[in-house]
């Protein structure tokens, strides 16, 4: 074994081709995405309900409804991010309660006023994954709920543990949207979305466990303690962390590993404690 | 990431010559020869014969110094390496320039004075070495250490290691902002390494004596970039991506 130069014959000079997916400075100015927005003949229609901070779908066109919108007593409701996504791609027309069409501008305003439980970064993350075909749902909101009469108020803000119970909708619930939303920014890491793979045979009636839970990061990277707190709540479902800055959406995995003992046993990822 | 062996036969060589055995031989040989190191600033210099020189090289402790001396060779050890040999393997003694032997406690205090984060970085170093990984300083990659599964002549290092203290304190200076995460992950990727964070929790024990180390706990985490464009195909693909931490 030649020891003299092992330092230099190591990987000091190995600089693999930097496979960087973000060198898209040129791409964002290209018409690539715009050209994929087809002229749609079949445009769905929804009615925006301020009290619920959701759009109730009144006319469904196209196959996207299999993976979009939450079902409550047979009606389908879209969150602001779902609504905006569909309106941006020209697949949905939204009316207000007076029957007047809501412009994209007005919908951006609804996103920005903080009353719909969402914000620009969350919407960017949502849009990024949806455009790639992932099925994305807001954390804590069940895809499908059965129950009795709907009263005014939000459709659902409780955790998915209660997904099969009757959900009472009262005005208080709407305030808790804002509270939930405000609380999201207290810690550095908050579960935001449940994400399923694009080709999964997704069904709202039995979605199963998501492929991963997406956590948004606000200011700074999460601490180990914060990550562990979220992991503990979600058992074996992997987490991914999303950081958005300057319009760049980045995803990271921060996985716990155990480097193997011995002479070159592989390290392994232990399943999280139950 | 799987180990990237260098050339044919490297894996077999490594297999036939486990690092644990090499280190064990080094330990015996140092004890037998009653080798002492000379403390000089942040380095410790040891003068060794051919057999020990060979063992130091094979176990990847220290760097050889090229001198004109014929039958003896000089090696230069880093602080973590020194302390591992003195405190963990108990096979080396360190002498200061006045000839007095430095106890482990004295050495500990001395190294801490040179490098306040030494307790954390040492815990990470010894944690990996104890598992038979070869650990070298990783300054050239902007990290604390690089870890190899065996001798660097045989295998490329898979991990770029950052030793971080648990909690919010003055010693915790890396990865506090996202730009540092982006930077470090990207750099690691461009040299084909996975970023490994070794989080050291002192459990409130402080760092007054090396005996505190025993009760420090360690958690290993990898930070990897996930590309949603690439993982759409199947569940397995997604799991494999997540299992980038599986090595």
Short mmCIF file of C-alpha atoms in Angstrom, two decimals:
data_model
loop_
_atom_site.label_atom_id
_atom_site.label_comp_id
_atom_site.label_asym_id
_atom_site.label_seq_id
_atom_site.Cartn_x
_atom_site.Cartn_y
_atom_site.Cartn_z
CA UNK A 1 0.00 0.00 0.00
CA UNK A 2 1.61 3.20 -1.13
CA UNK A 3 1.28 5.55 1.77
CA UNK A 4 3.31 8.43 0.58
CA UNK A 5 0.76 10.20 -1.45
CA UNK A 6 -2.52 8.87 -0.22
CA UNK A 7 -3.51 12.30 0.82
CA UNK A 8 -3.19 13.59 -2.70
CA UNK A 9 -4.54 10.53 -4.40
CA UNK A 10 -7.63 10.83 -2.31
CA UNK A 11 -10.59 12.70 -3.53
CA UNK A 12 -9.13 16.16 -3.16
CA UNK A 13 -9.45 16.73 -6.83
CA UNK A 14 -12.63 14.91 -7.48
CA UNK A 15 -15.03 17.55 -8.53
CA UNK A 16 -17.91 15.81 -10.09
CA UNK A 17 -19.98 17.62 -12.58
CA UNK A 18 -22.06 19.87 -10.47
CA UNK A 19 -25.51 18.61 -11.17
CA UNK A 20 -27.25 21.72 -10.20
CA UNK A 21 -30.88 21.96 -10.95
CA UNK A 22 -31.08 25.55 -9.96
CA UNK A 23 -29.14 27.01 -12.83
CA UNK A 24 -32.37 28.08 -14.28
CA UNK A 25 -31.78 31.78 -14.40
CA UNK A 26 -32.35 31.56 -18.10
CA UNK A 27 -35.19 29.12 -17.77
CA UNK A 28 -37.45 31.35 -15.79
CA UNK A 29 -37.39 33.85 -18.58
CA UNK A 30 -38.19 31.30 -21.21
CA UNK A 31 -41.69 30.71 -22.33
CA UNK A 32 -41.42 27.05 -21.44
CA UNK A 33 -44.07 26.97 -18.82
CA UNK A 34 -46.39 29.43 -20.45
CA UNK A 35 -46.46 27.39 -23.62
CA UNK A 36 -47.73 24.41 -21.67
CA UNK A 37 -50.81 26.29 -20.58
CA UNK A 38 -53.25 25.02 -23.08
CA UNK A 39 -56.34 26.77 -24.06
CA UNK A 40 -58.95 25.01 -22.06
CA UNK A 41 -62.44 24.48 -23.20
CA UNK A 42 -63.49 22.73 -20.05
CA UNK A 43 -63.23 25.18 -17.25
CA UNK A 44 -64.60 24.31 -13.84
CA UNK A 45 -66.50 26.77 -11.76
CA UNK A 46 -66.40 27.49 -8.05
CA UNK A 47 -67.98 29.84 -5.62
CA UNK A 48 -65.72 31.58 -3.12
CA UNK A 49 -67.13 31.55 0.39
CA UNK A 50 -65.40 34.06 2.65
CA UNK A 51 -66.69 32.48 5.83
CA UNK A 52 -65.12 29.18 4.98
CA UNK A 53 -62.08 30.71 3.29
CA UNK A 54 -62.69 28.14 0.60
CA UNK A 55 -64.20 27.84 -2.84
CA UNK A 56 -67.10 25.46 -3.25
CA UNK A 57 -66.93 23.74 -6.62
CA UNK A 58 -70.19 24.06 -8.49
CA UNK A 59 -69.12 22.77 -11.89
CA UNK A 60 -66.47 20.11 -12.24
CA UNK A 61 -64.66 19.63 -15.52
CA UNK A 62 -61.65 17.44 -16.10
CA UNK A 63 -59.92 14.67 -14.18
CA UNK A 64 -58.05 16.84 -11.74
CA UNK A 65 -60.84 16.65 -9.18
CA UNK A 66 -59.69 13.17 -8.27
CA UNK A 67 -56.72 14.72 -6.52
CA UNK A 68 -57.92 18.22 -5.73
CA UNK A 69 -60.32 19.70 -3.30
CA UNK A 70 -61.65 18.24 -0.09
CA UNK A 71 -65.04 16.62 0.13
CA UNK A 72 -67.47 17.63 2.83
CA UNK A 73 -70.94 16.15 2.74
CA UNK A 74 -70.75 15.47 -0.94
CA UNK A 75 -69.54 18.94 -1.88
CA UNK A 76 -66.02 19.70 -2.95
CA UNK A 77 -64.14 22.62 -1.49
CA UNK A 78 -60.86 24.17 -2.59
CA UNK A 79 -58.42 25.89 -0.30
CA UNK A 80 -56.98 29.19 -1.43
CA UNK A 81 -53.82 27.52 -2.70
CA UNK A 82 -55.78 24.98 -4.73
CA UNK A 83 -58.01 27.71 -6.06
CA UNK A 84 -55.13 29.93 -7.03
CA UNK A 85 -53.27 27.08 -8.67
CA UNK A 86 -56.24 26.19 -10.84
CA UNK A 87 -57.03 29.76 -11.71
CA UNK A 88 -53.41 30.42 -12.68
CA UNK A 89 -53.45 27.55 -15.13
CA UNK A 90 -56.81 28.58 -16.45
CA UNK A 91 -58.71 25.54 -15.25
CA UNK A 92 -61.08 27.28 -12.89
CA UNK A 93 -63.34 30.27 -12.79
CA UNK A 94 -64.21 31.61 -9.36
CA UNK A 95 -67.23 33.70 -8.49
CA UNK A 96 -67.92 35.61 -5.35
CA UNK A 97 -71.13 35.29 -3.44
CA UNK A 98 -72.79 37.85 -5.67
CA UNK A 99 -72.02 35.89 -8.77
CA UNK A 100 -69.26 38.21 -9.92
CA UNK A 101 -66.10 36.68 -11.31
CA UNK A 102 -63.09 37.06 -9.03
CA UNK A 103 -59.96 38.16 -10.82
CA UNK A 104 -56.57 36.63 -10.22
CA UNK A 105 -55.60 39.87 -8.56
CA UNK A 106 -58.43 39.57 -6.07
CA UNK A 107 -57.44 35.98 -5.35
CA UNK A 108 -53.82 36.97 -4.75
CA UNK A 109 -55.19 39.53 -2.35
CA UNK A 110 -57.15 36.87 -0.52
CA UNK A 111 -53.98 34.83 -0.22
CA UNK A 112 -52.11 37.80 1.13
CA UNK A 113 -54.59 38.99 3.72
CA UNK A 114 -53.81 36.05 5.93
CA UNK A 115 -57.40 35.03 6.49
CA UNK A 116 -57.25 31.90 4.39
CA UNK A 117 -54.62 30.05 6.41
CA UNK A 118 -52.00 30.36 3.74
CA UNK A 119 -49.32 32.70 2.50
CA UNK A 120 -47.17 33.29 -0.53
CA UNK A 121 -44.38 30.85 0.38
CA UNK A 122 -46.83 28.08 1.15
CA UNK A 123 -48.51 28.71 -2.16
CA UNK A 124 -45.16 28.60 -4.00
CA UNK A 125 -44.32 25.25 -2.44
CA UNK A 126 -47.80 23.96 -3.26
CA UNK A 127 -47.61 25.16 -6.84
CA UNK A 128 -44.12 23.75 -7.36
CA UNK A 129 -45.13 20.26 -6.34
CA UNK A 130 -48.54 20.33 -8.01
CA UNK A 131 -46.96 21.35 -11.32
CA UNK A 132 -44.83 18.22 -11.11
CA UNK A 133 -47.88 16.07 -10.59
CA UNK A 134 -47.70 15.40 -6.86
CA UNK A 135 -50.90 15.17 -4.88
CA UNK A 136 -50.75 17.81 -2.18
CA UNK A 137 -53.07 18.40 0.71
CA UNK A 138 -52.94 20.78 3.59
CA UNK A 139 -51.66 19.18 6.77
CA UNK A 140 -54.41 18.49 9.22
CA UNK A 141 -57.26 18.79 6.78
CA UNK A 142 -58.93 15.48 5.90
CA UNK A 143 -59.61 14.80 2.23
CA UNK A 144 -63.09 13.58 2.84
CA UNK A 145 -65.59 14.12 5.59
CA UNK A 146 -69.08 12.85 6.08
CA UNK A 147 -71.51 14.35 8.47
CA UNK A 148 -74.70 16.20 8.91
CA UNK A 149 -75.64 19.68 7.97
CA UNK A 150 -73.00 22.21 7.31
CA UNK A 151 -73.33 25.35 9.31
CA UNK A 152 -71.56 28.51 8.41
CA UNK A 153 -67.91 28.53 9.34
CA UNK A 154 -64.89 26.67 8.16
CA UNK A 155 -65.10 23.17 6.91
CA UNK A 156 -62.35 21.71 8.94
CA UNK A 157 -59.42 22.79 10.96
CA UNK A 158 -59.12 19.95 13.37
CA UNK A 159 -56.48 17.34 13.07
CA UNK A 160 -56.94 14.33 10.88
CA UNK A 161 -57.44 12.20 13.94
CA UNK A 162 -61.02 13.30 13.88
CA UNK A 163 -61.48 12.89 10.20
CA UNK A 164 -64.43 10.62 10.45
CA UNK A 165 -66.31 12.49 13.06
CA UNK A 166 -68.94 15.03 12.43
CA UNK A 167 -67.24 18.38 12.28
CA UNK A 168 -69.15 21.25 13.70
CA UNK A 169 -68.52 24.42 11.97
CA UNK A 170 -68.85 27.49 14.01
CA UNK A 171 -67.55 30.95 13.69
CA UNK A 172 -64.89 30.13 16.28
CA UNK A 173 -63.34 27.72 13.85
CA UNK A 174 -62.66 30.49 11.44
CA UNK A 175 -60.68 32.34 14.06
CA UNK A 176 -58.66 29.27 14.64
CA UNK A 177 -57.59 29.33 11.00
CA UNK A 178 -55.92 32.58 11.68
CA UNK A 179 -54.53 31.24 14.93
CA UNK A 180 -53.21 28.12 13.23
CA UNK A 181 -51.70 30.28 10.59
CA UNK A 182 -50.08 32.62 13.05
CA UNK A 183 -48.77 29.72 15.10
CA UNK A 184 -47.11 28.32 12.05
CA UNK A 185 -44.46 30.96 12.24
CA UNK A 186 -43.60 30.62 15.88
CA UNK A 187 -41.37 27.63 15.46
CA UNK A 188 -38.90 27.26 12.67
CA UNK A 189 -40.45 24.14 11.28
CA UNK A 190 -44.12 23.44 10.80
CA UNK A 191 -45.79 20.63 8.90
CA UNK A 192 -47.58 22.29 6.04
CA UNK A 193 -48.61 19.70 3.46
CA UNK A 194 -49.13 16.00 3.02
CA UNK A 195 -47.68 14.88 -0.29
CA UNK A 196 -48.44 11.78 -2.33
CA UNK A 197 -46.59 10.58 -5.40
CA UNK A 198 -48.00 11.48 -8.80
CA UNK A 199 -48.73 8.01 -10.03
CA UNK A 200 -50.19 6.72 -6.83
CA UNK A 201 -53.73 5.56 -7.16
CA UNK A 202 -54.94 8.32 -4.99
CA UNK A 203 -58.44 8.23 -3.60
CA UNK A 204 -59.86 10.85 -1.33
CA UNK A 205 -61.98 8.30 0.44
CA UNK A 206 -58.91 6.36 1.54
CA UNK A 207 -55.77 8.32 0.83
CA UNK A 208 -53.52 6.28 3.10
CA UNK A 209 -50.33 7.66 4.54
CA UNK A 210 -48.65 10.39 2.54
CA UNK A 211 -45.29 9.69 0.93
CA UNK A 212 -43.90 12.50 2.97
CA UNK A 213 -44.89 15.48 5.04
CA UNK A 214 -43.58 18.79 3.86
CA UNK A 215 -42.46 21.20 6.53
CA UNK A 216 -41.95 24.80 5.73
CA UNK A 217 -39.06 26.66 7.18
CA UNK A 218 -39.43 30.27 7.96
CA UNK A 219 -36.32 32.17 8.90
CA UNK A 220 -33.61 29.76 9.86
CA UNK A 221 -32.92 26.06 9.50
CA UNK A 222 -34.69 23.97 12.13
CA UNK A 223 -32.83 22.75 15.17
CA UNK A 224 -32.45 19.08 15.88
CA UNK A 225 -34.88 19.40 18.74
CA UNK A 226 -37.54 20.97 16.56
CA UNK A 227 -37.12 18.32 13.89
CA UNK A 228 -37.39 15.55 16.42
CA UNK A 229 -40.56 17.04 17.85
CA UNK A 230 -42.22 16.91 14.44
CA UNK A 231 -40.87 13.42 13.71
CA UNK A 232 -42.26 12.10 16.94
CA UNK A 233 -45.73 13.24 16.02
CA UNK A 234 -45.72 11.59 12.64
CA UNK A 235 -44.21 8.20 13.24
CA UNK A 236 -42.79 6.57 10.18
CA UNK A 237 -43.80 9.15 7.61
CA UNK A 238 -40.68 10.83 6.22
CA UNK A 239 -40.34 14.57 6.51
CA UNK A 240 -39.00 16.96 3.96
CA UNK A 241 -38.07 20.52 4.61
CA UNK A 242 -38.80 23.30 2.22
CA UNK A 243 -36.97 26.57 2.08
CA UNK A 244 -38.11 29.32 -0.21
CA UNK A 245 -36.15 32.44 -0.86
CA UNK A 246 -36.06 34.76 -3.82
CA UNK A 247 -38.59 32.58 -5.54
CA UNK A 248 -36.29 29.56 -5.33
CA UNK A 249 -37.92 26.49 -3.89
CA UNK A 250 -35.49 24.02 -2.30
CA UNK A 251 -36.21 20.76 -0.57
CA UNK A 252 -34.01 19.00 1.95
CA UNK A 253 -34.10 15.74 3.82
CA UNK A 254 -32.57 15.78 7.28
CA UNK A 255 -32.55 12.10 8.06
CA UNK A 256 -31.40 10.46 11.20
CA UNK A 257 -28.79 7.83 10.42
CA UNK A 258 -26.60 5.41 12.26
CA UNK A 259 -23.16 4.86 10.88
CA UNK A 260 -22.41 1.20 11.12
CA UNK A 261 -19.93 -0.35 13.42
CA UNK A 262 -17.23 -2.51 12.05
CA UNK A 263 -15.16 -2.32 9.06
CA UNK A 264 -17.39 -1.29 6.35
CA UNK A 265 -20.79 -2.21 7.32
CA UNK A 266 -23.23 0.15 5.79
CA UNK A 267 -24.91 2.73 7.88
CA UNK A 268 -28.61 2.39 8.14
CA UNK A 269 -31.57 4.50 8.83
CA UNK A 270 -33.38 3.27 11.87
CA UNK A 271 -37.12 3.36 11.79
CA UNK A 272 -38.27 6.07 14.14
CA UNK A 273 -39.34 4.98 17.56
CA UNK A 274 -43.09 4.40 17.76
CA UNK B 1 -24.35 6.39 -0.64
CA UNK B 2 -22.38 3.27 -1.20
CA UNK B 3 -18.65 3.21 -0.60
CA UNK B 4 -16.68 4.11 -3.70
CA UNK B 5 -13.68 1.86 -3.73
CA UNK B 6 -10.61 3.00 -5.64
CA UNK B 7 -9.64 0.54 -8.28
CA UNK B 8 -10.01 -3.19 -8.45
CA UNK B 9 -9.12 -5.19 -5.45
CA UNK B 10 -9.44 -2.35 -2.96
CA UNK B 11 -12.54 -3.73 -1.41
CA UNK B 12 -10.93 -7.11 -1.00
CA UNK B 13 -7.82 -5.54 0.47
CA UNK B 14 -9.88 -3.62 2.97
CA UNK B 15 -11.85 -6.68 3.80
CA UNK B 16 -8.73 -8.68 4.50
CA UNK B 17 -7.25 -5.94 6.61
CA UNK B 18 -9.89 -4.51 8.91
CA UNK B 19 -9.25 -1.05 10.31
CA UNK B 20 -10.09 -2.22 13.82
CA UNK B 21 -7.17 -4.61 13.67
CA UNK B 22 -4.77 -2.02 12.31
CA UNK B 23 -5.67 0.42 15.05
CA UNK B 24 -5.33 -2.28 17.63
CA UNK B 25 -1.85 -3.12 16.36
CA UNK B 26 -0.95 0.54 16.43
CA UNK B 27 -2.14 0.77 19.99
CA UNK B 28 -0.04 -2.23 21.11
CA UNK B 29 3.01 -1.02 19.30
CA UNK B 30 2.81 2.45 20.81
CA UNK B 31 2.41 1.02 24.28
CA UNK B 32 5.29 -1.38 23.81
CA UNK B 33 7.66 1.30 22.58
CA UNK B 34 6.49 3.74 25.26
CA UNK B 35 6.23 6.39 22.58
CA UNK B 36 5.93 9.99 23.64
CA UNK B 37 4.82 12.97 21.65
CA UNK B 38 6.17 16.48 21.87
CA UNK B 39 3.56 19.19 22.24
CA UNK B 40 4.17 22.15 20.00
CA UNK B 41 1.39 24.68 19.68
CA UNK B 42 -1.56 22.75 18.24
CA UNK B 43 0.48 19.83 16.99
CA UNK B 44 2.13 16.88 18.62
CA UNK B 45 5.30 15.50 17.07
CA UNK B 46 6.23 11.86 17.42
CA UNK B 47 9.42 10.16 16.41
CA UNK B 48 8.83 6.58 15.35
CA UNK B 49 10.62 3.62 13.83
CA UNK B 50 9.69 2.02 10.53
CA UNK B 51 7.19 -0.40 12.00
CA UNK B 52 5.28 2.29 13.84
CA UNK B 53 5.47 4.61 10.86
CA UNK B 54 3.82 1.94 8.80
CA UNK B 55 1.08 1.43 11.38
CA UNK B 56 0.43 5.16 11.69
CA UNK B 57 0.08 5.40 7.94
CA UNK B 58 -2.18 2.41 7.65
CA UNK B 59 -4.38 3.57 10.50
CA UNK B 60 -4.34 7.14 9.19
CA UNK B 61 -3.17 8.92 12.26
CA UNK B 62 -1.01 11.94 11.72
CA UNK B 63 0.96 13.13 8.73
CA UNK B 64 4.50 12.04 8.02
CA UNK B 65 7.11 14.77 7.95
CA UNK B 66 9.78 14.34 5.33
CA UNK B 67 13.14 14.75 6.97
CA UNK B 68 16.67 13.73 6.18
CA UNK B 69 16.75 11.32 9.12
CA UNK B 70 17.20 7.79 7.95
CA UNK B 71 16.08 5.25 10.50
CA UNK B 72 13.53 7.33 12.31
CA UNK B 73 10.48 9.05 10.97
CA UNK B 74 8.58 12.02 12.35
CA UNK B 75 4.84 12.30 12.39
CA UNK B 76 2.66 15.27 13.18
CA UNK B 77 -0.62 14.65 14.98
CA UNK B 78 -3.70 16.86 15.20
CA UNK B 79 -5.34 17.64 18.52
CA UNK B 80 -8.18 15.17 18.07
CA UNK B 81 -5.83 12.42 16.93
CA UNK B 82 -3.52 13.06 19.85
CA UNK B 83 -6.29 13.00 22.37
CA UNK B 84 -7.73 9.84 20.90
CA UNK B 85 -4.42 8.05 21.28
CA UNK B 86 -3.84 9.43 24.76
CA UNK B 87 -7.28 9.34 26.29
CA UNK B 88 -9.30 6.77 24.39
CA UNK B 89 -6.64 4.28 23.38
CA UNK B 90 -4.29 5.11 26.26
CA UNK B 91 -1.24 4.37 24.16
CA UNK B 92 0.51 7.71 23.92
CA UNK B 93 1.94 10.21 26.35
CA UNK B 94 2.50 13.83 25.56
CA UNK B 95 5.43 15.82 26.85
CA UNK B 96 5.74 19.55 26.83
CA UNK B 97 8.96 21.30 25.82
CA UNK B 98 10.20 21.35 29.41
CA UNK B 99 10.08 17.57 29.57
CA UNK B 100 7.06 17.23 31.87
CA UNK B 101 4.33 14.75 31.01
CA UNK B 102 0.96 16.29 30.38
CA UNK B 103 -1.91 14.48 32.07
CA UNK B 104 -5.10 13.95 30.11
CA UNK B 105 -6.79 16.70 32.11
CA UNK B 106 -3.98 19.10 31.34
CA UNK B 107 -4.08 18.15 27.69
CA UNK B 108 -7.84 18.65 27.65
CA UNK B 109 -7.58 22.13 29.13
CA UNK B 110 -4.77 22.98 26.78
CA UNK B 111 -6.62 21.86 23.67
CA UNK B 112 -9.77 23.65 24.80
CA UNK B 113 -7.77 26.83 25.17
CA UNK B 114 -6.63 26.47 21.57
CA UNK B 115 -10.01 25.41 20.23
CA UNK B 116 -13.05 26.22 22.39
CA UNK B 117 -15.19 23.81 20.43
CA UNK B 118 -12.70 20.98 21.06
CA UNK B 119 -15.01 18.97 23.38
CA UNK B 120 -17.65 18.84 20.67
CA UNK B 121 -15.29 18.16 17.82
CA UNK B 122 -13.45 15.54 19.83
CA UNK B 123 -16.65 13.73 20.76
CA UNK B 124 -17.60 13.56 17.09
CA UNK B 125 -14.10 12.43 16.10
CA UNK B 126 -13.91 9.71 18.73
CA UNK B 127 -17.49 8.60 18.04
CA UNK B 128 -16.62 7.89 14.41
CA UNK B 129 -13.17 6.47 15.11
CA UNK B 130 -14.65 4.16 17.69
CA UNK B 131 -16.80 2.75 14.90
CA UNK B 132 -13.68 2.09 12.86
CA UNK B 133 -14.14 4.91 10.42
CA UNK B 134 -11.04 6.78 9.34
CA UNK B 135 -11.45 10.41 10.28
CA UNK B 136 -9.35 13.27 9.00
CA UNK B 137 -9.73 16.99 9.31
CA UNK B 138 -11.88 18.44 6.54
CA UNK B 139 -10.90 22.08 6.37
CA UNK B 140 -10.35 21.98 2.63
CA UNK B 141 -14.00 21.11 2.19
CA UNK B 142 -15.28 23.69 4.60
CA UNK B 143 -16.25 21.09 7.14
CA UNK B 144 -14.80 19.71 10.35
CA UNK B 145 -13.91 16.21 9.19
CA UNK B 146 -14.07 13.80 6.31
CA UNK B 147 -14.86 10.22 7.12
CA UNK B 148 -13.66 7.20 5.18
CA UNK B 149 -14.83 3.67 5.50
CA UNK B 150 -11.25 2.46 5.31
CA UNK B 151 -7.90 3.83 4.23
CA UNK B 152 -8.18 6.80 1.83
CA UNK B 153 -5.90 5.03 -0.62
CA UNK B 154 -8.56 2.37 -0.98
CA UNK B 155 -11.80 4.26 -0.78
CA UNK B 156 -13.21 7.70 -1.39
CA UNK B 157 -14.67 9.40 1.61
CA UNK B 158 -18.40 9.38 1.72
CA UNK B 159 -19.05 11.89 4.41
CA UNK B 160 -18.19 15.47 5.02
CA UNK B 161 -18.76 15.87 8.74
CA UNK B 162 -19.80 18.83 10.81
CA UNK B 163 -19.67 18.46 14.58
CA UNK B 164 -22.35 20.66 16.07
CA UNK B 165 -23.29 21.23 19.69
CA UNK B 166 -26.93 20.74 20.60
CA UNK B 167 -28.78 23.85 21.38
CA UNK B 168 -28.35 27.50 20.89
CA UNK B 169 -24.97 28.55 22.16
CA UNK B 170 -21.84 30.41 21.22
CA UNK B 171 -20.16 27.32 19.91
CA UNK B 172 -22.95 26.60 17.47
CA UNK B 173 -21.86 28.62 14.50
CA UNK B 174 -22.60 26.49 11.49
CA UNK B 175 -25.84 25.98 9.60
CA UNK B 176 -27.55 28.73 11.53
CA UNK B 177 -28.83 30.27 8.31
CA UNK B 178 -30.19 28.69 5.16
CA UNK B 179 -27.50 30.09 2.92
CA UNK B 180 -24.95 28.08 4.89
CA UNK B 181 -27.03 24.94 4.44
CA UNK B 182 -27.27 25.53 0.70
CA UNK B 183 -23.57 26.29 0.46
CA UNK B 184 -22.39 23.32 2.48
CA UNK B 185 -24.70 20.81 0.86
CA UNK B 186 -23.78 21.98 -2.59
CA UNK B 187 -20.07 21.88 -1.88
CA UNK B 188 -20.33 18.40 -0.43
CA UNK B 189 -22.26 17.24 -3.44
CA UNK B 190 -19.73 18.60 -5.86
CA UNK B 191 -17.04 16.51 -4.18
CA UNK B 192 -19.30 13.50 -4.02
CA UNK B 193 -19.82 13.46 -0.29
CA UNK B 194 -22.89 13.44 1.85
CA UNK B 195 -23.11 16.06 4.54
CA UNK B 196 -23.18 14.36 7.91
CA UNK B 197 -24.05 16.35 10.98
CA UNK B 198 -22.90 14.87 14.25
CA UNK B 199 -24.94 16.62 16.90
CA UNK B 200 -23.26 16.42 20.26
CA UNK B 201 -25.31 16.96 23.37
CA UNK B 202 -23.30 17.70 26.46
CA UNK B 203 -26.41 17.05 28.54
CA UNK B 204 -25.63 20.01 30.73
CA UNK B 205 -22.41 18.44 31.93
CA UNK B 206 -20.12 21.15 30.73
CA UNK B 207 -16.58 20.40 29.67
CA UNK B 208 -14.44 20.66 32.76
CA UNK B 209 -12.85 17.30 32.36
CA UNK B 210 -12.59 14.66 29.66
CA UNK B 211 -14.60 12.36 31.87
CA UNK B 212 -17.63 14.44 30.89
CA UNK B 213 -17.34 13.02 27.39
CA UNK B 214 -18.63 9.67 28.46
CA UNK B 215 -22.04 11.14 29.12
CA UNK B 216 -22.28 13.25 26.03
CA UNK B 217 -24.77 11.86 23.56
CA UNK B 218 -24.48 11.93 19.84
CA UNK B 219 -27.00 11.93 17.02
CA UNK B 220 -26.08 11.59 13.38
CA UNK B 221 -28.10 13.23 10.65
CA UNK B 222 -27.50 13.63 6.97
CA UNK B 223 -28.65 16.68 5.09
CA UNK B 224 -29.35 16.06 1.44
CA UNK B 225 -31.03 18.00 -1.30
CA UNK B 226 -34.23 16.46 -2.59
CA UNK B 227 -35.20 16.99 -6.18
CA UNK B 228 -38.92 16.58 -6.78
CA UNK B 229 -38.40 16.31 -10.54
CA UNK B 230 -36.51 13.09 -10.08
CA UNK B 231 -38.58 11.21 -7.58
CA UNK B 232 -41.95 11.05 -9.21
CA UNK B 233 -41.83 7.60 -10.62
CA UNK B 234 -42.40 5.22 -7.81
CA UNK B 235 -42.50 4.81 -4.10
CA UNK B 236 -39.24 2.92 -4.19
CA UNK B 237 -37.59 5.80 -5.97
CA UNK B 238 -38.77 8.15 -3.31
CA UNK B 239 -37.67 5.85 -0.55
CA UNK B 240 -34.25 5.43 -2.11
CA UNK B 241 -33.90 9.17 -2.23
CA UNK B 242 -34.90 9.41 1.39
CA UNK B 243 -32.52 6.63 2.19
CA UNK B 244 -29.62 8.64 0.96
CA UNK B 245 -28.89 8.41 4.61
CA UNK B 246 -28.61 4.68 4.27
CA UNK B 247 -25.10 3.81 3.40
#
